[in-house]
Amino acid sequence: MNPDSIRALTLDLDDTLWPIAPAIARAESVLHDWLTREAPATAAAFDIRALRARRDEVSRSRPDIAHDFSAVRRESLRLALRAAGDDEALADAAFEVFFAARHELDLYPEVADAIERLARRYPLFALSNGNADIARTALAPWFKGGVSAREMGIGKPHPRIFHEACRRLGCEPAQVLHVGDDLELDVRGARAAGLQTFWLRREACDGDPSDVVTVACLKTLADRLGC
């Protein structure tokens, strides 16, 4: 990594800026409560685990939309509603309930301060395979925008999504530093696309690749970059 050549940062979202598991669990609970009121037959036939299994089934059986978590969730809700005898047209409203709750996020403790520090020096751009919308989060003021697998039709580690982020930032890939928690999707994918990388490793473990630069949190990243 060459800090002097960095002109912008791209950042993964889920499990990089916030833990995703509790956010999804909370959103699924809010969704099921809504179904209990608005589509009681579906709520009775499908508990949270069963709805999750239906989502996973759609992801496996519909490779045409598997990259789009929103489309998969919406389609799985439509199928559950139909199977239970409720109005499948409620799928859109049900998804919006889930999606709003999915953005009630608890950031990792250092993130808000570190993002503000980083944004004073670099343009920040979200780059995610998930369906989180950075514009719907408390971090929106610090980001120039974002690109997702849902929008692109393909996700990390494909180079096209990284190159699109670089294009929107007006930078060459070598001028962009990508930071994310997934070794293959974020680090190896970004490096293959020509970007510089940091691997965000919140939990240290033995056997990390010797050729990969790691940081324990975004505060460490901001410190390393002199922000």
Coordinates of C-alpha atoms in Angstrom, one line a residue:
M1 CA 0.0 0.0 0.0
N2 CA 1.2 3.5 -0.9
P3 CA -0.6 6.1 1.3
D4 CA 0.7 9.0 -0.8
S5 CA -1.0 7.8 -3.9
I6 CA -4.5 7.3 -2.3
R7 CA -7.1 9.8 -3.6
A8 CA -10.3 8.1 -2.4
L9 CA -11.7 5.3 -0.2
T10 CA -14.3 2.7 -0.9
L11 CA -15.8 0.9 2.0
D12 CA -17.8 -2.3 2.5
L13 CA -20.8 -1.8 4.7
D14 CA -22.2 -4.9 6.5
D15 CA -19.7 -6.3 9.1
T16 CA -17.3 -3.5 8.3
L17 CA -19.2 -0.4 9.5
W18 CA -21.9 -2.3 11.6
P19 CA -22.6 -5.9 12.6
I20 CA -25.2 -7.3 10.2
A21 CA -26.5 -10.2 12.1
P22 CA -28.3 -8.2 14.8
A23 CA -29.7 -5.8 12.3
I24 CA -31.2 -8.6 10.2
A25 CA -32.6 -10.4 13.3
R26 CA -34.3 -7.2 14.5
A27 CA -35.7 -6.5 11.0
E28 CA -37.0 -10.0 10.7
S29 CA -38.7 -9.7 14.1
V30 CA -40.3 -6.4 13.1
L31 CA -41.5 -7.9 9.8
H32 CA -43.1 -10.9 11.5
D33 CA -44.9 -8.6 13.9
W34 CA -46.3 -6.7 10.9
L35 CA -47.3 -10.0 9.2
T36 CA -49.1 -11.0 12.4
R37 CA -51.3 -7.9 12.1
E38 CA -51.7 -7.6 8.3
A39 CA -51.3 -11.2 7.0
P40 CA -52.1 -13.5 10.0
A41 CA -52.3 -16.7 8.0
T42 CA -48.8 -16.1 6.7
A43 CA -47.5 -15.3 10.2
A44 CA -49.1 -18.5 11.5
A45 CA -47.7 -20.7 8.8
F46 CA -44.2 -19.2 8.7
D47 CA -42.2 -18.3 11.8
I48 CA -39.0 -16.2 11.4
R49 CA -36.9 -19.3 10.8
A50 CA -39.3 -20.6 8.1
L51 CA -39.4 -17.2 6.4
R52 CA -35.6 -17.2 6.4
A53 CA -35.6 -20.7 4.9
R54 CA -38.0 -19.6 2.2
R55 CA -35.6 -16.7 1.4
D56 CA -32.7 -19.1 1.1
E57 CA -34.7 -21.3 -1.1
V58 CA -35.4 -18.5 -3.5
S59 CA -31.7 -17.5 -3.5
R60 CA -30.8 -21.0 -4.6
S61 CA -33.5 -21.5 -7.1
R62 CA -33.4 -18.0 -8.7
P63 CA -29.8 -17.4 -9.8
D64 CA -31.1 -14.5 -12.0
I65 CA -31.9 -12.5 -8.8
A66 CA -29.5 -14.1 -6.3
H67 CA -27.2 -11.0 -6.4
D68 CA -30.1 -8.8 -5.4
F69 CA -31.0 -9.4 -1.7
S70 CA -34.0 -7.1 -1.9
A71 CA -35.5 -8.9 -4.9
V72 CA -34.9 -12.3 -3.2
R73 CA -36.5 -11.1 0.1
R74 CA -39.5 -9.6 -1.7
E75 CA -40.0 -12.7 -3.8
S76 CA -39.7 -15.0 -0.8
L77 CA -42.4 -12.9 1.0
R78 CA -44.7 -13.1 -2.1
L79 CA -44.4 -16.9 -2.2
A80 CA -45.0 -17.2 1.6
L81 CA -48.1 -15.0 1.3
R82 CA -49.4 -17.1 -1.6
A83 CA -48.8 -20.4 0.1
A84 CA -50.6 -19.2 3.2
G85 CA -53.6 -17.9 1.3
D86 CA -53.0 -14.2 2.0
D87 CA -52.9 -11.5 -0.6
E88 CA -49.5 -11.8 -2.3
A89 CA -49.7 -8.1 -3.3
L90 CA -48.8 -7.4 0.3
A91 CA -45.2 -8.5 -0.5
D92 CA -44.1 -5.0 -1.4
A93 CA -45.5 -3.4 1.8
A94 CA -44.0 -6.3 3.8
F95 CA -40.6 -5.8 2.3
E96 CA -40.7 -2.0 3.0
V97 CA -41.4 -2.8 6.6
F98 CA -38.4 -5.1 6.7
F99 CA -36.1 -2.7 4.7
A100 CA -36.8 0.2 7.0
A101 CA -36.0 -1.8 10.1
R102 CA -32.9 -3.2 8.4
H103 CA -31.5 0.3 8.4
E104 CA -31.9 0.7 12.2
L105 CA -28.2 0.1 12.6
D106 CA -25.8 0.0 15.6
L107 CA -22.5 1.1 14.3
Y108 CA -19.3 -0.4 15.6
P109 CA -18.1 1.9 18.5
E110 CA -15.3 3.7 16.6
V111 CA -17.0 4.1 13.2
A112 CA -18.8 7.4 13.5
D113 CA -15.7 9.3 14.7
A114 CA -13.4 7.5 12.3
I115 CA -15.6 8.1 9.2
E116 CA -15.7 11.8 10.0
R117 CA -11.9 11.9 10.3
L118 CA -11.5 10.0 7.0
A119 CA -14.0 12.1 5.1
R120 CA -12.1 15.3 6.0
R121 CA -9.3 14.0 3.8
Y122 CA -10.8 11.6 1.3
P123 CA -14.0 11.2 -0.7
L124 CA -15.7 8.1 0.7
F125 CA -17.8 5.7 -1.4
A126 CA -19.9 2.7 -0.3
L127 CA -19.3 -0.6 -2.2
S128 CA -21.4 -3.5 -1.1
N129 CA -22.8 -6.8 -2.1
G130 CA -25.6 -6.3 0.4
N131 CA -28.8 -4.2 0.0
A132 CA -28.0 -1.5 2.6
D133 CA -28.4 2.0 1.3
I134 CA -25.8 4.3 2.7
A135 CA -28.1 7.3 2.1
R136 CA -30.6 5.8 4.6
T137 CA -28.0 5.7 7.4
A138 CA -26.6 8.2 9.9
L139 CA -23.3 8.1 7.9
A140 CA -24.9 9.5 4.7
P141 CA -23.4 13.0 5.1
W142 CA -19.9 11.7 4.9
F143 CA -20.3 9.6 1.8
K144 CA -20.2 10.7 -1.8
G145 CA -22.5 7.8 -2.9
G146 CA -22.4 4.1 -3.3
V147 CA -22.6 1.2 -5.7
S148 CA -24.1 -2.3 -4.9
A149 CA -24.4 -5.7 -6.5
R150 CA -28.2 -5.0 -6.7
E151 CA -27.5 -2.0 -9.0
M152 CA -24.7 -3.6 -11.0
G153 CA -26.2 -7.0 -11.5
I154 CA -22.9 -8.5 -10.3
G155 CA -21.1 -8.2 -7.0
K156 CA -17.6 -8.4 -5.5
P157 CA -15.2 -9.9 -6.3
H158 CA -16.0 -9.1 -9.9
P159 CA -13.7 -6.3 -11.1
R160 CA -16.6 -4.4 -12.8
I161 CA -18.1 -3.3 -9.6
F162 CA -14.8 -2.0 -8.2
H163 CA -14.1 -0.2 -11.5
E164 CA -17.5 1.4 -11.5
A165 CA -16.9 2.8 -8.0
C166 CA -13.5 4.2 -9.2
R167 CA -15.2 5.7 -12.3
R168 CA -17.8 7.5 -10.2
L169 CA -15.0 8.8 -7.9
G170 CA -13.0 10.1 -10.9
C171 CA -10.0 8.0 -9.9
E172 CA -7.8 5.3 -11.4
P173 CA -8.1 2.0 -9.5
A174 CA -4.5 2.4 -8.1
Q175 CA -5.6 5.7 -6.5
V176 CA -8.4 4.1 -4.5
L177 CA -8.1 2.2 -1.2
H178 CA -10.8 -0.4 -0.6
V179 CA -11.5 -1.5 3.0
G180 CA -13.7 -4.5 3.9
D181 CA -14.0 -7.5 6.2
D182 CA -14.0 -10.3 3.6
L183 CA -10.7 -11.6 2.5
E184 CA -11.9 -13.0 -0.9
L185 CA -14.6 -10.6 -1.8
D186 CA -13.0 -7.4 -0.5
V187 CA -9.3 -7.8 -0.4
R188 CA -8.5 -10.3 -3.2
G189 CA -11.3 -8.9 -5.4
A190 CA -10.2 -5.3 -5.0
R191 CA -6.5 -6.2 -5.5
A192 CA -7.3 -8.1 -8.7
A193 CA -9.2 -5.0 -9.9
G194 CA -6.1 -2.8 -9.3
L195 CA -7.1 -1.1 -6.1
Q196 CA -5.1 -0.8 -2.9
T197 CA -6.6 -2.6 0.1
F198 CA -6.8 -2.9 3.8
W199 CA -8.4 -6.0 5.3
L200 CA -10.5 -5.1 8.3
R201 CA -9.9 -7.8 10.9
R202 CA -11.8 -7.0 14.1
E203 CA -10.9 -10.4 15.6
A204 CA -7.2 -11.4 15.3
C205 CA -6.4 -14.9 14.3
D206 CA -3.4 -17.0 13.5
G207 CA -2.4 -17.7 9.9
D208 CA -3.4 -14.4 8.3
P209 CA -1.8 -14.1 4.8
S210 CA 1.6 -12.3 5.0
D211 CA 0.9 -10.3 1.9
V212 CA -2.3 -8.7 3.2
V213 CA -2.3 -5.4 5.2
T214 CA -4.8 -5.6 8.1
V215 CA -6.4 -3.1 10.5
A216 CA -8.3 -3.9 13.6
C217 CA -10.9 -1.1 13.3
L218 CA -11.6 2.1 11.4
K219 CA -9.8 4.2 14.1
T220 CA -6.6 2.2 13.3
L221 CA -7.2 2.9 9.6
A222 CA -7.6 6.6 10.2
D223 CA -4.5 6.6 12.3
R224 CA -2.5 4.7 9.7
L225 CA -3.6 7.2 7.0
G226 CA -2.8 10.2 9.2
C227 CA -6.3 11.5 9.3

